[in-house]
Coordinates of C-alpha atoms in Angstrom, one line a residue:
X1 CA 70.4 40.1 -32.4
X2 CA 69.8 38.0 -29.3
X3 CA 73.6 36.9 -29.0
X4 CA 75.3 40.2 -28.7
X5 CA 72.5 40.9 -26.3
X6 CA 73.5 38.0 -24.3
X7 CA 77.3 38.9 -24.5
X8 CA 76.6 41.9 -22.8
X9 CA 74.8 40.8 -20.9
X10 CA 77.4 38.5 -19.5
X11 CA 80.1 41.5 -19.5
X12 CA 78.0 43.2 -17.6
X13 CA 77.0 40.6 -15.2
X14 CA 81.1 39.6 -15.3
X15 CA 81.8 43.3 -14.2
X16 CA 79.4 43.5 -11.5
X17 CA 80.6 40.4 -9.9
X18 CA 84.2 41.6 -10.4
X19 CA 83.3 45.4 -8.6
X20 CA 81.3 43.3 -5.9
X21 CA 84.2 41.0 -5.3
X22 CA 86.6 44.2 -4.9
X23 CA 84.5 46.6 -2.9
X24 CA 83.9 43.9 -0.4
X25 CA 87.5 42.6 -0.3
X26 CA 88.6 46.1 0.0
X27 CA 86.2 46.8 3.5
X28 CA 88.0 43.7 4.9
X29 CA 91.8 44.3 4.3
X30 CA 94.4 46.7 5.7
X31 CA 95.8 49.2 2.9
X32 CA 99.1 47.3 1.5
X33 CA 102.5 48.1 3.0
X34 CA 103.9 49.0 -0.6
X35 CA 101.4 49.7 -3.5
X36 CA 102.5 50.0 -6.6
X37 CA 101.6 50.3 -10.7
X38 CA 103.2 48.4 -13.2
X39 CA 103.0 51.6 -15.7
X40 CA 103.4 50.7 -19.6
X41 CA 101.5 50.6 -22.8
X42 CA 100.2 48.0 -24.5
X43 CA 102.5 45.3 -26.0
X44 CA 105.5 46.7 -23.7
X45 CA 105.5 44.1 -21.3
X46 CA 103.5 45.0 -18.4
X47 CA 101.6 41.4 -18.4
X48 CA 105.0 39.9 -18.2
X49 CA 106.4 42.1 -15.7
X50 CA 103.2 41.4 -13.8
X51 CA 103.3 37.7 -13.7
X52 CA 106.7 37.6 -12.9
X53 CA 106.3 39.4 -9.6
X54 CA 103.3 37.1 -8.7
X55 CA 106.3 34.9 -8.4
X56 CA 106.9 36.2 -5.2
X57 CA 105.1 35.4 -1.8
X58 CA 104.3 38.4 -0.7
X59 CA 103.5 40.2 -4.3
X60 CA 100.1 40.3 -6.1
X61 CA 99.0 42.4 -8.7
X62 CA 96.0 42.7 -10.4
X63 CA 95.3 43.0 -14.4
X64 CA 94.0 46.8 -16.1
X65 CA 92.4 48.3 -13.4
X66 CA 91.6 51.4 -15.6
X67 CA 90.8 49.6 -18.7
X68 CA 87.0 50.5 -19.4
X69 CA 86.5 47.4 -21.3
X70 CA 87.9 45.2 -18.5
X71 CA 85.7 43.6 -15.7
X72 CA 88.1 44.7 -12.9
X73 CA 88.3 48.5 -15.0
X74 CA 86.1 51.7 -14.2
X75 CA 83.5 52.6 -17.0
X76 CA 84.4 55.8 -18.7
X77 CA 81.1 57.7 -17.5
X78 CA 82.5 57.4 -13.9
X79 CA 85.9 59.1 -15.0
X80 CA 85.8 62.1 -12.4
X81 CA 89.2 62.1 -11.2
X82 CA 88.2 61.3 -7.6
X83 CA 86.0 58.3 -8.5
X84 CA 89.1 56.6 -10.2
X85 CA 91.8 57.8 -7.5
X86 CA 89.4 55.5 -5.2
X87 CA 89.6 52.8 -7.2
X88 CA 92.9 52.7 -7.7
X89 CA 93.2 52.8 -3.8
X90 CA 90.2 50.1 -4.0
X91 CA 91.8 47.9 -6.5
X92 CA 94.8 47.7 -4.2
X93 CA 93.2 47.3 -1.0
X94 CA 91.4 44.3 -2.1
X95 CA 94.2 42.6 -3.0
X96 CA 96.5 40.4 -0.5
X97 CA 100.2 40.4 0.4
X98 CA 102.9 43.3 1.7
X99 CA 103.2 44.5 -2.0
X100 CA 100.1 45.0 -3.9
X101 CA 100.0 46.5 -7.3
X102 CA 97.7 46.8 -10.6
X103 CA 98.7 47.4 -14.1
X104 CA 97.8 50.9 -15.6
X105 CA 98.9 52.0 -19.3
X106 CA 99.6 55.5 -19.7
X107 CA 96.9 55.8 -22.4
X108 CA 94.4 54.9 -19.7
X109 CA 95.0 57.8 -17.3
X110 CA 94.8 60.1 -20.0
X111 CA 91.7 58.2 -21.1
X112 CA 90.5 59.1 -17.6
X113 CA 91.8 62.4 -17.7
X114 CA 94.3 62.5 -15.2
X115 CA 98.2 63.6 -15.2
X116 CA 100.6 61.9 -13.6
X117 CA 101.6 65.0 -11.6
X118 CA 98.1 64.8 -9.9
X119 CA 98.2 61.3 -9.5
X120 CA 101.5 61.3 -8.1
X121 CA 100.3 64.2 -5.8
X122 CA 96.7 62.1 -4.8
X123 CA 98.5 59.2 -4.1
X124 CA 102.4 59.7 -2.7
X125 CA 102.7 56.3 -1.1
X126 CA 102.7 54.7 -4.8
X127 CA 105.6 53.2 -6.3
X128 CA 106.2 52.8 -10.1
X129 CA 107.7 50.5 -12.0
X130 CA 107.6 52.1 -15.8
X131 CA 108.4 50.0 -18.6
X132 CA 108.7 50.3 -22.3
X133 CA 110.3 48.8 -25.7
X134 CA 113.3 50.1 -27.5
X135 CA 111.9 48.8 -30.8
X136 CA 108.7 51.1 -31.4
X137 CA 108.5 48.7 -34.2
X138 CA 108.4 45.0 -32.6
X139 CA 105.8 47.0 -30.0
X140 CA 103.6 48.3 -33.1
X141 CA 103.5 44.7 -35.2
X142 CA 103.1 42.8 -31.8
X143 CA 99.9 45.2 -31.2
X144 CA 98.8 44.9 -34.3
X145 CA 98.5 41.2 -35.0
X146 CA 96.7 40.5 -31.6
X147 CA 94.5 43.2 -32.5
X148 CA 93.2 41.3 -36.0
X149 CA 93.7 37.9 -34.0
X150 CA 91.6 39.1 -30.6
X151 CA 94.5 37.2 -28.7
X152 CA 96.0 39.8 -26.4
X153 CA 97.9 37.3 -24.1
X154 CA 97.9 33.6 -23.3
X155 CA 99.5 31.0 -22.2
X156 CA 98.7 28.3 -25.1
X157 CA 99.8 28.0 -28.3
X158 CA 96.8 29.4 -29.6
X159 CA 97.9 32.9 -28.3
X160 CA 101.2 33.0 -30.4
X161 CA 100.4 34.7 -33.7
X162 CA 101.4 33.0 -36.8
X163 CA 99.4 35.5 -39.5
X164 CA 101.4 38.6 -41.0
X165 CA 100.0 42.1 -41.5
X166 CA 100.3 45.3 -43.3
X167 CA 102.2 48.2 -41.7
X168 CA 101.1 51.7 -43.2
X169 CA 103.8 53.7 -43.1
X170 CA 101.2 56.9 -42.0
X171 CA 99.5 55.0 -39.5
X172 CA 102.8 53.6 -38.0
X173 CA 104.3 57.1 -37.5
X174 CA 101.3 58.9 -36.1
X175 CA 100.9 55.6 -33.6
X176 CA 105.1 56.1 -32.8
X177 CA 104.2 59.8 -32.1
X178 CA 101.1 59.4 -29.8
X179 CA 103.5 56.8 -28.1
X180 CA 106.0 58.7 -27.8
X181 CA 104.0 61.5 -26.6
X182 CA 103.0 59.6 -23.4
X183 CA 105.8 58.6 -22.4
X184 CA 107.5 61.8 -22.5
X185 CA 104.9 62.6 -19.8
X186 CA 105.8 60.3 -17.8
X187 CA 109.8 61.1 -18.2
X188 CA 109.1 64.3 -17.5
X189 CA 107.1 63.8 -14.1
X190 CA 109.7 65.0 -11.7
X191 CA 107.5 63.5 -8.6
X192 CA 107.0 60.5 -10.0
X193 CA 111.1 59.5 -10.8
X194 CA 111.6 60.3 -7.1
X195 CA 109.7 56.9 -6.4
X196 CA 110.1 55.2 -10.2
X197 CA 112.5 52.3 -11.8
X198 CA 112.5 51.9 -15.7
X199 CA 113.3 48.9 -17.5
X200 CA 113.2 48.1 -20.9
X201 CA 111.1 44.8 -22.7
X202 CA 114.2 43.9 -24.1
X203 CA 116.5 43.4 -21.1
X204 CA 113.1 42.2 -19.4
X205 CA 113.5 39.0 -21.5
X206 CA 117.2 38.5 -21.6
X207 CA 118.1 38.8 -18.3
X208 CA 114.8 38.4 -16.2
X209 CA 116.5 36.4 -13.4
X210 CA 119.3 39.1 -13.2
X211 CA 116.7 42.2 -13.8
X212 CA 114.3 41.2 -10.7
X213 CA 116.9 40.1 -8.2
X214 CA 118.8 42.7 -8.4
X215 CA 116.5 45.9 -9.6
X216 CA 112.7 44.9 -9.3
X217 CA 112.7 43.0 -5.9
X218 CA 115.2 45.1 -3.9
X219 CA 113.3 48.3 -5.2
X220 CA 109.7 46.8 -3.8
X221 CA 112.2 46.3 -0.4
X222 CA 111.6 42.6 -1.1
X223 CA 114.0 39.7 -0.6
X224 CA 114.8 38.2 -4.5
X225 CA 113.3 34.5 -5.1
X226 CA 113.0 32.5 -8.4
X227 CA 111.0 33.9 -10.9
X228 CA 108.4 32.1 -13.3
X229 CA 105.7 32.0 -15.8
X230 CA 103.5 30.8 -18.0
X231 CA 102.7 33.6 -20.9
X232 CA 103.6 32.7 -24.1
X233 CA 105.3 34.9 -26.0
X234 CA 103.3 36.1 -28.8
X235 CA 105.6 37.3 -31.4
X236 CA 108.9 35.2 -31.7
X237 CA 109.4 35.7 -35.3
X238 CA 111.5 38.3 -36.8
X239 CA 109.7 41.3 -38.4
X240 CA 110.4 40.2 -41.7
X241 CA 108.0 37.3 -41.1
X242 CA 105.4 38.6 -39.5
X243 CA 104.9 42.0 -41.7
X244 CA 104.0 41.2 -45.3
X245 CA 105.2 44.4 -47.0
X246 CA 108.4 44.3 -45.2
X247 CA 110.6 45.2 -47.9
X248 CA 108.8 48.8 -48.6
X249 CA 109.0 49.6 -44.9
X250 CA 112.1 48.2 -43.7
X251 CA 114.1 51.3 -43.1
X252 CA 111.4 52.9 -41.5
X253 CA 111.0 50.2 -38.8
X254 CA 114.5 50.0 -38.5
X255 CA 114.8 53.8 -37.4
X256 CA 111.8 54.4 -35.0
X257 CA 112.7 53.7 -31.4
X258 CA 112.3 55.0 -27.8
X259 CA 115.5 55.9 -26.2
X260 CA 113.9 58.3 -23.7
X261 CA 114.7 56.3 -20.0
X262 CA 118.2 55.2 -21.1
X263 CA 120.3 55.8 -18.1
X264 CA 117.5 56.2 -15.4

């Protein structure tokens, strides 16, 4: 009993620190020149995105700012919409550079209650750059191993996954629903596409020199400069390796994908 007392403890000494650290930060900077939110779901990318922009000079971006289970996140019984439209302005403020920005899954704002239409309203100076996975599948077995591992991202060798796991064919279509659910919100926020850029994982990792020269920088109105970083990726086997009932769900991970930002 006394150790997960004194974890808590610690998380909640960690998080008071962290909200400290922000609100005072915050008082002592000018709002950024360009705020913006990396916008994703989990295991699409967003961490990646996020360190490559810190590549830049004048870029910073901090982690899950509406995580409730993340030091720099807001806890879930201060979820009034107004209390977490300030600290999203907060988080930003306290950051440093012409281009500040925070990552914020799309599960999180409805977590918090909040539709992109009213956040796009409450806040019209923020840009967005939304980005997903084509292969619903390669997002789902990603998630899932670091979920039964507790690695969510590194930059060791510890954080690549090298265990397999069991892919319910029920559970994986309900989770491909509920994603694509959120993101069809997001496609269909007119307000928001009048200040968005989409990009996909996959591209993301192909071409990253060519994707943040010539899309990400220039939409931030920021010169391009070599991009870097240290995360690992987690999952660099193919699915047959890394799911150990592949050959009963094959075709069903073979079919589910989100094609819903093609073109934009």
């Amino acid at each position: 009993m006394v150790e997960p007392f004194r974890s808590l403890l610690r998380l909640h000494l960690k998080r008071c620190l962290t909200q400290f650290r922000v609100r005072l930060a915050a008082m002592r900077n000018d709002p950024p020149v360009t705020p913006f939110c990396v916008l994703g779901e989990a295991h699409t990318g967003t961490n990646l995105l996020a360190d490559l922009l810190r590549s830049h000079p004048d870029v910073s971006v901090a982690g899950e700012i509406l995580n409730p289970y993340d030091p720099q996140g807001i806890r879930l019984w201060l979820r009034s919409r107004g209390a977490v439209l300030r600290h999203i302005r907060r988080s930003l403020r306290a950051l440093e550079g012409k281009c500040r920005g925070a990552q914020i899954h799309v599960y999180h704002f409805r977590l918090h209650g909040i539709p992109l239409e009213t956040v796009c309203k409450k806040l019209p100076e923020l840009l967005f750059l939304v980005i997903y996975r084509r292969s619903l599948a390669e997002q789902f077995v990603s998630w899932k191993l670091a979920k039964e591992s507790r690695h969510w991202v590194g930059t060791s060798l510890k954080a690549v996954h090298k265990s397999t796991c069991v892919v319910d064919p029920l559970e994986f279509k309900r989770w491909c629903e509920a994603v694509r659910d959120r993101y069809a919100e997001v496609a269909a926020c007119g307000s928001l596409w009048q200040r968005a850029i989409s990009l996909a994982y996959e591209d993301l990792c192909e071409n990253r020199d060519l994707i943040m020269s010539n899309k990400v920088f220039p939409f931030l109105g920021l010169q391009p400069v070599p991009v870097h970083t240290k995360l690992r990726k987690q999952n660099p086997r193919p699915l047959q390796e890394c799911v150990a009932n592949y050959a009963e769900v094959a075709d069903l991970l073979a079919v589910e994908r989100l094609d819903i930002f093609e073109g934009r």
